[in-house]
PDB file of C-alpha atoms in Angstrom:
ATOM      1  CA  MET T  23      -3.362  20.166  13.166  1.00  0.00           C
ATOM      2  CA  TYR T  24      -3.711  16.490  13.857  1.00  0.00           C
ATOM      3  CA  SER T  25      -6.596  14.736  15.495  1.00  0.00           C
ATOM      4  CA  GLN T  26      -6.820  14.826  19.257  1.00  0.00           C
ATOM      5  CA  THR T  27      -8.363  11.352  19.283  1.00  0.00           C
ATOM      6  CA  PRO T  28      -6.150   8.923  21.208  1.00  0.00           C
ATOM      7  CA  MET T  29      -4.651   6.392  18.812  1.00  0.00           C
ATOM      8  CA  PRO T  30      -4.814   2.645  19.431  1.00  0.00           C
ATOM      9  CA  PRO T  31      -1.376   1.274  20.394  1.00  0.00           C
ATOM     10  CA  SER T  32      -1.017  -0.480  17.016  1.00  0.00           C
ATOM     11  CA  VAL T  33      -1.487   2.821  15.180  1.00  0.00           C
ATOM     12  CA  GLU T  34       0.776   4.717  17.570  1.00  0.00           C
ATOM     13  CA  LYS T  35       3.547   2.156  17.040  1.00  0.00           C
ATOM     14  CA  ILE T  36       3.416   2.766  13.281  1.00  0.00           C
ATOM     15  CA  LEU T  37       3.385   6.528  13.761  1.00  0.00           C
ATOM     16  CA  GLN T  38       6.455   6.329  16.009  1.00  0.00           C
ATOM     17  CA  ARG T  39       8.269   4.251  13.392  1.00  0.00           C
ATOM     18  CA  PHE T  40       7.578   6.877  10.703  1.00  0.00           C
ATOM     19  CA  ARG T  41       8.427   9.806  12.989  1.00  0.00           C
ATOM     20  CA  ARG T  42      11.941   8.398  13.376  1.00  0.00           C
ATOM     21  CA  LEU T  43      12.443   8.615   9.612  1.00  0.00           C
ATOM     22  CA  SER T  44      13.310  12.111   8.433  1.00  0.00           C
ATOM     23  CA  ASP T  45      14.053  11.237   4.809  1.00  0.00           C
ATOM     24  CA  PRO T  46      11.028  10.901   2.466  1.00  0.00           C
ATOM     25  CA  LYS T  47      12.797   8.045   0.646  1.00  0.00           C
ATOM     26  CA  GLN T  48      13.085   6.103   3.920  1.00  0.00           C
ATOM     27  CA  ARG T  49       9.375   6.657   4.557  1.00  0.00           C
ATOM     28  CA  TYR T  50       8.532   5.243   1.121  1.00  0.00           C
ATOM     29  CA  GLU T  51      10.798   2.259   1.768  1.00  0.00           C
ATOM     30  CA  GLN T  52       9.041   1.658   5.081  1.00  0.00           C
ATOM     31  CA  LEU T  53       5.644   1.886   3.370  1.00  0.00           C
ATOM     32  CA  ILE T  54       6.703  -0.613   0.696  1.00  0.00           C
ATOM     33  CA  LEU T  55       7.964  -2.940   3.431  1.00  0.00           C
ATOM     34  CA  TYR T  56       4.465  -3.025   4.947  1.00  0.00           C
ATOM     35  CA  GLY T  57       3.132  -4.148   1.575  1.00  0.00           C
ATOM     36  CA  GLN T  58       5.783  -6.829   1.238  1.00  0.00           C
ATOM     37  CA  LYS T  59       4.854  -8.246   4.651  1.00  0.00           C
ATOM     38  CA  LEU T  60       1.243  -8.876   3.635  1.00  0.00           C
ATOM     39  CA  PRO T  61       0.380 -12.572   3.515  1.00  0.00           C
ATOM     40  CA  PRO T  62      -0.698 -13.903   0.105  1.00  0.00           C
ATOM     41  CA  PHE T  63      -4.219 -12.791  -0.767  1.00  0.00           C
ATOM     42  CA  PRO T  64      -6.499 -15.511  -2.185  1.00  0.00           C
ATOM     43  CA  GLU T  65      -7.391 -15.027  -5.854  1.00  0.00           C
ATOM     44  CA  ALA T  66     -10.923 -16.130  -4.950  1.00  0.00           C
ATOM     45  CA  ASP T  67     -11.261 -12.963  -2.809  1.00  0.00           C
ATOM     46  CA  LYS T  68     -10.421 -10.666  -5.726  1.00  0.00           C
ATOM     47  CA  ILE T  69     -14.066 -10.010  -6.450  1.00  0.00           C
ATOM     48  CA  PRO T  70     -16.013  -6.768  -6.980  1.00  0.00           C
ATOM     49  CA  ALA T  71     -17.422  -6.874  -3.422  1.00  0.00           C
ATOM     50  CA  ASN T  72     -13.874  -6.679  -2.023  1.00  0.00           C
ATOM     51  CA  LYS T  73     -12.534  -4.069  -4.434  1.00  0.00           C
ATOM     52  CA  VAL T  74     -11.741  -0.647  -2.977  1.00  0.00           C
ATOM     53  CA  PRO T  75     -13.662   1.982  -4.964  1.00  0.00           C
ATOM     54  CA  GLY T  76     -11.949   5.102  -6.216  1.00  0.00           C
ATOM     55  CA  CYS T  77      -8.461   3.625  -6.566  1.00  0.00           C
ATOM     56  CA  VAL T  78      -6.556   3.808  -9.821  1.00  0.00           C
ATOM     57  CA  SER T  79      -4.852   0.492  -9.052  1.00  0.00           C
ATOM     58  CA  GLN T  80      -6.620  -2.753  -8.245  1.00  0.00           C
ATOM     59  CA  VAL T  81      -6.978  -2.836  -4.446  1.00  0.00           C
ATOM     60  CA  TYR T  82      -8.860  -5.502  -2.485  1.00  0.00           C
ATOM     61  CA  VAL T  83      -9.732  -5.733   1.213  1.00  0.00           C
ATOM     62  CA  THR T  84     -11.582  -8.346   3.261  1.00  0.00           C
ATOM     63  CA  ALA T  85     -12.607  -8.274   6.916  1.00  0.00           C
ATOM     64  CA  ARG T  86     -13.752 -10.911   9.370  1.00  0.00           C
ATOM     65  CA  LEU T  87     -14.141 -11.203  13.122  1.00  0.00           C
ATOM     66  CA  ASP T  88     -11.973 -13.533  15.175  1.00  0.00           C
ATOM     67  CA  GLU T  89     -13.220 -15.488  18.192  1.00  0.00           C
ATOM     68  CA  GLN T  90     -12.749 -12.448  20.458  1.00  0.00           C
ATOM     69  CA  GLY T  91     -14.785 -10.165  18.195  1.00  0.00           C
ATOM     70  CA  LYS T  92     -11.703  -8.371  16.855  1.00  0.00           C
ATOM     71  CA  VAL T  93     -11.429  -7.440  13.194  1.00  0.00           C
ATOM     72  CA  ILE T  94      -8.955  -9.291  10.998  1.00  0.00           C
ATOM     73  CA  PHE T  95      -8.270  -7.599   7.680  1.00  0.00           C
ATOM     74  CA  ALA T  96      -6.545  -8.971   4.619  1.00  0.00           C
ATOM     75  CA  GLY T  97      -5.739  -7.167   1.429  1.00  0.00           C
ATOM     76  CA  ASP T  98      -3.752  -6.837  -1.740  1.00  0.00           C
ATOM     77  CA  ALA T  99      -3.003  -4.330  -4.494  1.00  0.00           C
ATOM     78  CA  ASP T 100      -1.334  -4.500  -7.872  1.00  0.00           C
ATOM     79  CA  ALA T 101       0.752  -1.360  -7.299  1.00  0.00           C
ATOM     80  CA  LEU T 102       3.671  -1.078  -4.885  1.00  0.00           C
ATOM     81  CA  ILE T 103       2.575   2.080  -3.038  1.00  0.00           C
ATOM     82  CA  SER T 104      -1.073   0.987  -2.854  1.00  0.00           C
ATOM     83  CA  LYS T 105      -0.002  -2.385  -1.494  1.00  0.00           C
ATOM     84  CA  GLY T 106       2.080  -0.507   1.081  1.00  0.00           C
ATOM     85  CA  PHE T 107      -0.997   1.453   2.160  1.00  0.00           C
ATOM     86  CA  VAL T 108      -2.951  -1.787   2.511  1.00  0.00           C
ATOM     87  CA  GLY T 109      -0.129  -3.377   4.503  1.00  0.00           C
ATOM     88  CA  LEU T 110       0.206  -0.353   6.779  1.00  0.00           C
ATOM     89  CA  LEU T 111      -3.530  -0.275   7.447  1.00  0.00           C
ATOM     90  CA  VAL T 112      -3.816  -4.038   7.951  1.00  0.00           C
ATOM     91  CA  THR T 113      -0.982  -3.818  10.489  1.00  0.00           C
ATOM     92  CA  ALA T 114      -2.548  -0.780  12.178  1.00  0.00           C
ATOM     93  CA  LEU T 115      -6.137  -2.022  12.341  1.00  0.00           C
ATOM     94  CA  ASN T 116      -5.904  -5.802  12.771  1.00  0.00           C
ATOM     95  CA  GLY T 117      -6.943  -6.903  16.222  1.00  0.00           C
ATOM     96  CA  LEU T 118      -9.054  -3.843  16.968  1.00  0.00           C
ATOM     97  CA  SER T 119     -12.766  -4.047  17.680  1.00  0.00           C
ATOM     98  CA  PRO T 120     -15.082  -2.671  14.993  1.00  0.00           C
ATOM     99  CA  ALA T 121     -15.764   0.316  17.284  1.00  0.00           C
ATOM    100  CA  GLU T 122     -12.022   0.985  17.659  1.00  0.00           C
ATOM    101  CA  VAL T 123     -11.572   0.809  13.875  1.00  0.00           C
ATOM    102  CA  ALA T 124     -14.366   3.374  13.498  1.00  0.00           C
ATOM    103  CA  GLN T 125     -12.575   5.736  15.912  1.00  0.00           C
ATOM    104  CA  VAL T 126      -9.249   5.826  14.039  1.00  0.00           C
ATOM    105  CA  PRO T 127      -9.052   9.346  12.622  1.00  0.00           C
ATOM    106  CA  ALA T 128      -8.516   9.653   8.890  1.00  0.00           C
ATOM    107  CA  ASP T 129      -5.856  12.304   9.392  1.00  0.00           C
ATOM    108  CA  PHE T 130      -3.449   9.914  11.095  1.00  0.00           C
ATOM    109  CA  ILE T 131      -1.747   9.359   7.707  1.00  0.00           C
ATOM    110  CA  GLN T 132      -0.496  12.954   7.890  1.00  0.00           C
ATOM    111  CA  GLU T 133       1.385  12.116  11.069  1.00  0.00           C
ATOM    112  CA  THR T 134       3.487   9.575   9.147  1.00  0.00           C
ATOM    113  CA  GLY T 135       4.962  12.361   7.029  1.00  0.00           C
ATOM    114  CA  LEU T 136       4.059  10.430   3.879  1.00  0.00           C
ATOM    115  CA  VAL T 137       1.467  12.912   2.669  1.00  0.00           C
ATOM    116  CA  ALA T 138       4.092  15.535   1.870  1.00  0.00           C
ATOM    117  CA  SER T 139       5.541  13.326  -0.859  1.00  0.00           C
ATOM    118  CA  LEU T 140       2.327  11.699  -2.124  1.00  0.00           C
ATOM    119  CA  THR T 141       0.496  12.738  -5.246  1.00  0.00           C
ATOM    120  CA  PRO T 142      -3.113  13.794  -4.604  1.00  0.00           C
ATOM    121  CA  SER T 143      -4.395  10.585  -6.239  1.00  0.00           C
ATOM    122  CA  ARG T 144      -2.226   8.445  -3.959  1.00  0.00           C
ATOM    123  CA  ALA T 145      -3.314  10.347  -0.861  1.00  0.00           C
ATOM    124  CA  ASN T 146      -6.896   9.902  -2.024  1.00  0.00           C
ATOM    125  CA  GLY T 147      -6.222   6.192  -2.548  1.00  0.00           C
ATOM    126  CA  PHE T 148      -5.065   5.838   1.046  1.00  0.00           C
ATOM    127  CA  MET T 149      -8.267   7.492   2.235  1.00  0.00           C
ATOM    128  CA  ASN T 150     -10.352   5.175   0.040  1.00  0.00           C
ATOM    129  CA  VAL T 151      -8.657   2.103   1.521  1.00  0.00           C
ATOM    130  CA  LEU T 152      -9.209   3.394   5.066  1.00  0.00           C
ATOM    131  CA  LYS T 153     -12.866   4.233   4.355  1.00  0.00           C
ATOM    132  CA  THR T 154     -13.423   0.773   2.878  1.00  0.00           C
ATOM    133  CA  MET T 155     -11.839  -0.907   5.895  1.00  0.00           C
ATOM    134  CA  LYS T 156     -13.973   1.157   8.277  1.00  0.00           C
ATOM    135  CA  TYR T 157     -17.082   0.303   6.254  1.00  0.00           C
ATOM    136  CA  LYS T 158     -16.285  -3.416   6.250  1.00  0.00           C
ATOM    137  CA  ALA T 159     -15.670  -3.342  10.027  1.00  0.00           C
ATOM    138  CA  GLU T 160     -19.021  -1.608  10.511  1.00  0.00           C
ATOM    139  CA  LEU T 161     -20.749  -4.255   8.390  1.00  0.00           C
ATOM    140  CA  LEU T 162     -19.363  -6.919  10.709  1.00  0.00           C
ATOM    141  CA  THR T 163     -21.168  -5.320  13.662  1.00  0.00           C
ATOM    142  CA  THR T 164     -24.471  -5.106  11.826  1.00  0.00           C
ATOM    143  CA  SER T 165     -24.246  -8.771  10.850  1.00  0.00           C
ATOM    144  CA  LEU T 166     -24.054  -9.667  14.556  1.00  0.00           C
ATOM    145  CA  CYS T 167     -27.527  -8.285  15.274  1.00  0.00           C
TER     146      CYS T 167
END
């Protein structure tokens, strides 16, 4: 059973793209494509404060607010699938408000159909990246006060 929380349009667009793919290999290829589309991540941002905890691979995420108060994420990973997760989440969450980021249900990954072919450690890695992004978005709101 998936979350009944309405998804932001950016998340729904990604879910629709994955729903059209019935083959697990195509889903993996789509995931990897998200990672390949990530802009270069500055080496200077590969610091412990930006490292996603609980990931086997080296995964980094940063967050900042744009002029409209929307969250802009950036990230990188040294493993193909992890980088795909980062790319998918950056695409899904960029441009949302911190409150909207907080409302994205963790179970939305299941709606992509990827979970069926992920190892438990990879599925856990996705959750760790999402939790880190939500945490960083929340920190941005507390720094405004």
